[in-house]
Structures are given as structure tokens and as C-alpha cells.
Short mmCIF file of C-alpha atoms in Angstrom, two decimals:
data_model
loop_
_atom_site.label_atom_id
_atom_site.label_comp_id
_atom_site.label_asym_id
_atom_site.label_seq_id
_atom_site.Cartn_x
_atom_site.Cartn_y
_atom_site.Cartn_z
CA MET A 1 283.63 44.70 -43.32
CA VAL A 2 280.32 44.52 -41.44
CA LEU A 3 280.11 40.80 -42.13
CA ALA A 4 283.66 40.30 -40.83
CA ASN A 5 282.75 42.17 -37.62
CA ILE A 6 279.62 40.06 -37.13
CA LEU A 7 281.55 36.83 -37.70
CA GLY A 8 284.28 38.02 -35.34
CA PHE A 9 281.69 38.85 -32.71
CA LEU A 10 280.01 35.44 -33.08
CA GLY A 11 283.39 33.71 -32.85
CA CYS A 12 284.09 35.43 -29.52
CA LYS A 13 280.73 34.51 -28.03
CA PRO A 14 281.25 32.22 -25.03
CA SER A 15 280.07 28.67 -25.56
CA ASP A 16 277.00 27.42 -23.68
CA ASN A 17 279.04 24.31 -22.89
CA PRO A 18 281.17 24.89 -19.75
CA SER A 19 283.48 22.01 -20.68
CA GLU A 20 284.76 24.36 -23.42
CA TRP A 21 285.18 27.34 -21.09
CA SER A 22 288.54 28.72 -20.01
CA SER A 23 289.38 28.87 -16.30
CA LYS A 24 288.67 32.60 -16.42
CA GLN A 25 285.19 32.02 -17.87
CA VAL A 26 284.45 29.35 -15.26
CA ASP A 27 285.63 31.64 -12.44
CA LYS A 28 283.54 34.55 -13.73
CA TRP A 29 280.39 32.40 -13.85
CA PHE A 30 281.08 30.79 -10.47
CA GLU A 31 281.88 34.03 -8.66
CA LYS A 32 278.78 35.76 -10.03
CA GLY A 33 276.91 33.26 -7.84
CA GLU A 34 273.52 33.32 -9.57
CA TRP A 35 273.48 29.51 -9.27
CA LEU A 36 273.14 29.90 -5.47
CA ASN A 37 269.53 31.06 -5.98
CA GLY A 38 269.91 33.60 -3.17
CA TRP A 39 271.45 31.20 -0.62
CA ASN A 40 273.93 33.42 1.20
CA ILE A 41 276.58 30.87 2.23
CA THR A 42 280.14 30.84 0.89
CA PRO A 43 281.21 27.96 -1.36
CA ASP A 44 284.44 26.45 -0.05
CA GLY A 45 287.57 27.03 -2.11
CA SER A 46 288.05 23.27 -2.48
CA ILE A 47 285.10 22.94 -4.90
CA ASN A 48 286.07 21.88 -8.42
CA ARG A 49 284.53 24.84 -10.26
CA LYS A 50 284.81 23.41 -13.77
CA GLU A 51 283.27 20.08 -12.78
CA PHE A 52 280.50 21.95 -10.98
CA ALA A 53 279.78 24.22 -13.97
CA VAL A 54 279.52 21.22 -16.31
CA SER A 55 277.22 19.38 -13.89
CA TYR A 56 275.12 22.49 -13.20
CA PHE A 57 274.42 23.18 -16.88
CA LYS A 58 273.70 19.51 -17.52
CA ASN A 59 271.15 19.30 -14.67
CA LYS A 60 270.27 22.93 -13.93
CA GLU A 61 266.78 22.08 -12.67
CA ARG A 62 268.16 19.65 -10.05
CA TRP A 63 270.82 22.08 -8.83
CA ASP A 64 268.31 24.94 -8.67
CA LYS A 65 265.95 22.80 -6.58
CA ALA A 66 268.84 21.86 -4.27
CA PHE A 67 269.93 25.45 -3.62
CA THR A 68 266.33 26.68 -3.36
CA PHE A 69 265.75 24.06 -0.62
CA LEU A 70 268.82 25.29 1.28
CA LYS A 71 267.76 28.94 0.98
CA SER A 72 264.04 28.48 1.67
CA ASN A 73 264.23 26.47 4.91
CA ASP A 74 265.30 27.35 8.42
CA LEU A 75 267.87 24.55 8.47
CA SER A 76 268.40 24.83 12.23
CA LYS A 77 264.75 23.82 12.81
CA LEU A 78 264.39 20.98 10.33
CA GLU A 79 263.57 17.54 11.74
CA ILE A 80 266.27 14.89 11.66
CA LYS A 81 265.09 12.94 8.61
CA ARG A 82 265.36 12.65 4.82
CA TYR A 83 263.67 15.44 2.87
CA GLU A 84 262.31 14.63 -0.58
CA ILE A 85 263.07 17.54 -2.93
CA ASP A 86 262.70 15.90 -6.36
CA GLY A 87 262.20 12.17 -5.80
CA ASP A 88 265.43 10.24 -6.24
CA ASN A 89 266.95 13.07 -8.29
CA VAL A 90 267.44 15.41 -5.31
CA PHE A 91 266.97 14.66 -1.61
CA ALA A 92 268.45 15.85 1.65
CA PRO A 93 269.09 13.90 4.84
CA VAL A 94 269.52 16.08 7.95
CA SER A 95 271.55 14.56 10.79
CA GLU A 96 273.05 15.34 14.19
CA TYR A 97 276.09 13.58 15.63
CA LEU A 98 279.23 13.95 17.69
CA SER A 99 282.26 14.69 15.51
CA LYS A 100 284.64 11.73 15.27
CA ASN A 101 288.26 11.08 16.08
CA GLU A 102 290.33 10.90 12.90
CA GLU A 103 291.00 7.17 13.29
CA ASP A 104 287.25 6.46 13.53
CA ALA A 105 286.29 8.26 10.31
CA LYS A 106 286.64 6.63 6.89
CA TYR A 107 287.17 8.07 3.46
CA GLU A 108 284.18 7.46 1.19
CA ALA A 109 283.17 7.89 -2.43
CA HIS A 110 279.91 7.80 -4.38
CA LYS A 111 279.07 7.05 -8.00
CA LYS A 112 275.38 7.95 -8.38
CA TYR A 113 275.17 11.18 -6.38
CA ILE A 114 277.03 14.44 -5.82
CA ASP A 115 277.03 15.77 -2.23
CA ILE A 116 276.40 19.34 -1.16
CA GLN A 117 277.56 19.15 2.47
CA TYR A 118 276.69 21.99 4.83
CA VAL A 119 277.36 22.12 8.58
CA ILE A 120 274.32 23.95 10.00
CA SER A 121 275.85 24.20 13.47
CA GLY A 122 279.16 23.09 14.93
CA THR A 123 282.52 22.58 13.23
CA GLU A 124 284.17 19.61 11.59
CA GLN A 125 287.13 18.77 9.39
CA MET A 126 286.46 17.78 5.79
CA SER A 127 289.19 15.97 3.90
CA VAL A 128 289.21 15.41 0.15
CA ALA A 129 291.46 13.48 -2.22
CA PRO A 130 291.35 12.69 -5.96
CA LEU A 131 290.56 9.12 -7.05
CA ALA A 132 294.23 8.76 -8.01
CA SER A 133 295.06 8.90 -4.28
CA LEU A 134 293.12 5.71 -3.54
CA ALA A 135 295.41 3.46 -1.48
CA GLU A 136 293.27 0.56 -0.23
CA VAL A 137 289.61 -0.43 -0.52
CA LEU A 138 288.21 -1.07 2.97
CA THR A 139 284.60 -1.76 1.95
CA PRO A 140 283.79 -2.36 -1.74
CA TYR A 141 281.30 -0.03 -3.40
CA ASP A 142 277.70 -0.88 -2.45
CA GLU A 143 275.39 0.09 -5.32
CA THR A 144 272.29 0.11 -3.10
CA LYS A 145 273.82 2.54 -0.59
CA ASP A 146 275.93 4.33 -3.24
CA VAL A 147 279.05 4.29 -1.09
CA GLY A 148 282.41 2.59 -0.81
CA PHE A 149 285.05 3.12 1.90
CA MET A 150 288.79 3.36 1.40
CA THR A 151 292.11 4.79 2.53
CA VAL A 152 294.05 7.41 0.57
CA SER A 153 297.73 8.20 0.14
CA ASN A 154 297.29 11.96 0.17
CA ALA A 155 294.48 14.38 1.06
CA SER A 156 293.75 18.05 1.65
CA HIS A 157 292.01 19.13 4.85
CA PHE A 158 289.47 21.93 5.33
CA THR A 159 287.33 23.27 8.16
CA ALA A 160 283.55 23.16 7.71
CA THR A 161 281.51 25.75 9.61
CA PRO A 162 278.07 27.36 9.15
CA GLU A 163 279.84 29.99 7.01
CA ASN A 164 280.82 27.62 4.15
CA PHE A 165 279.65 24.57 2.21
CA PHE A 166 281.32 21.82 0.20
CA ILE A 167 280.48 19.97 -3.01
CA PHE A 168 281.89 16.47 -3.51
CA PHE A 169 281.71 14.81 -6.93
CA PRO A 170 282.18 11.10 -7.77
CA SER A 171 285.81 12.02 -8.54
CA ASP A 172 286.27 13.25 -4.94
CA ILE A 173 287.13 10.77 -2.21
CA HIS A 174 286.08 12.57 0.96
CA ARG A 175 286.09 12.14 4.72
CA PRO A 176 283.62 14.32 6.65
CA SER A 177 282.69 14.41 10.34
CA VAL A 178 286.19 14.62 11.88
CA LYS A 179 286.59 16.68 15.06
CA VAL A 180 288.33 20.04 15.12
CA GLY A 181 289.91 20.21 18.57
CA GLU A 182 287.47 18.42 20.88
CA ASN A 183 284.64 16.10 19.83
CA SER A 184 281.56 18.28 19.53
CA GLN A 185 277.93 18.24 18.42
CA VAL A 186 277.35 18.84 14.70
CA ARG A 187 274.11 19.38 12.81
CA LYS A 188 274.43 18.84 9.07
CA VAL A 189 272.43 18.67 5.87
CA VAL A 190 273.73 16.76 2.86
CA VAL A 191 271.83 17.48 -0.34
CA LYS A 192 272.25 14.58 -2.76
CA VAL A 193 272.10 15.52 -6.45
CA LYS A 194 271.80 12.60 -8.87
CA VAL A 195 274.42 12.21 -11.60
CA ASP A 196 273.25 11.25 -15.11
#
């Protein structure tokens, strides 16, 4: 009887592999938010939680360094440049620009890096589409720059503000930097986390 209880308990133990987790288990882990390392910004609802959990547990050290960088710096005062966090594994360019008209912004995708995109000040529209929505390749993938540009047949649109952040995986075709209302000044950090 005791042995049966122990075996039953062990059988119910959640796996350490998030790819085996149920949606409920993924949501519980995600919403607990320990992975944010104290960074008090809301993850956008568009983030693929399961894909993030799998990537986080595969490269926990990289993700922890990324979120620690975001928490530990006054992002509004950082110079406009690339910040080295962990060599080529994790780095963060900070930029300022005028948000674009929709027709001037292109959809893009990466293969080597995942983006954590956070608008430090200003507002912009972020659009995201699955790879299956790829309609036409405008600029073939450039391995050196880790980017290709394309059009999509269908996308979802979200508003990026200093209250939320986005994570885009290689499976996410995305279009940042589009104006919300009028063209306006945006300050942004994009933390690039290398994919293995």
C-alpha cells in the first residue's frame, strides 16, 4: 500500500521537461513569474508560453542574464549602442527612432536569435504572424545579419508600451516599429537571446 502511494506520487510529479507539460502546467509556471528575475514589466499576451518555457529551461542561464540586464539598468538612461551581456549568446542593442507608417515597415524573421522587445518610451504597433502565413519573400534570409524580410497573408496586431514586452521566436514573423496614431519618437531595447 505504501509502495503504491509512493509510486502514485512519483507518477504525478511534473516533468522537468516543459515540452511534456500540459497547458495548465505551462500557465502556472509562466504566471508565477520567477523567470522575470524581479523585472516588473508585464509580458504581452501574444507570447507563446510553451515555446518560451522550453527555451527557458534549455538555456536558463542566458534568459536569466537577459532579464537581470533589463531589471538592473535604468533603461531610459542607457546610451544608444549594443550592450554585451554574454558575448554572442545574449546582447542588447538600444535604439531611438520615429515610428513608421505601416507601408514603410517590413515583416521580419530570425533563425539564430530570439527577441525580447521592450519599448522603453513611446508607443508602437507590433504585428506577429506564424511562419505558415508567409506570403512572399522580399529579402532572402541573410545569415550574417540573422534576418529576412517578407510579407504575410494574416497577422495579429498589438500595442507596445512601457507597460509590456514581447518575445519573438524564430517561428514568429514580426513587424515592429509601426506608428499608433501619429508618427512619434520611440526608445527601445531588444535583447537578443541565442538559440541552440
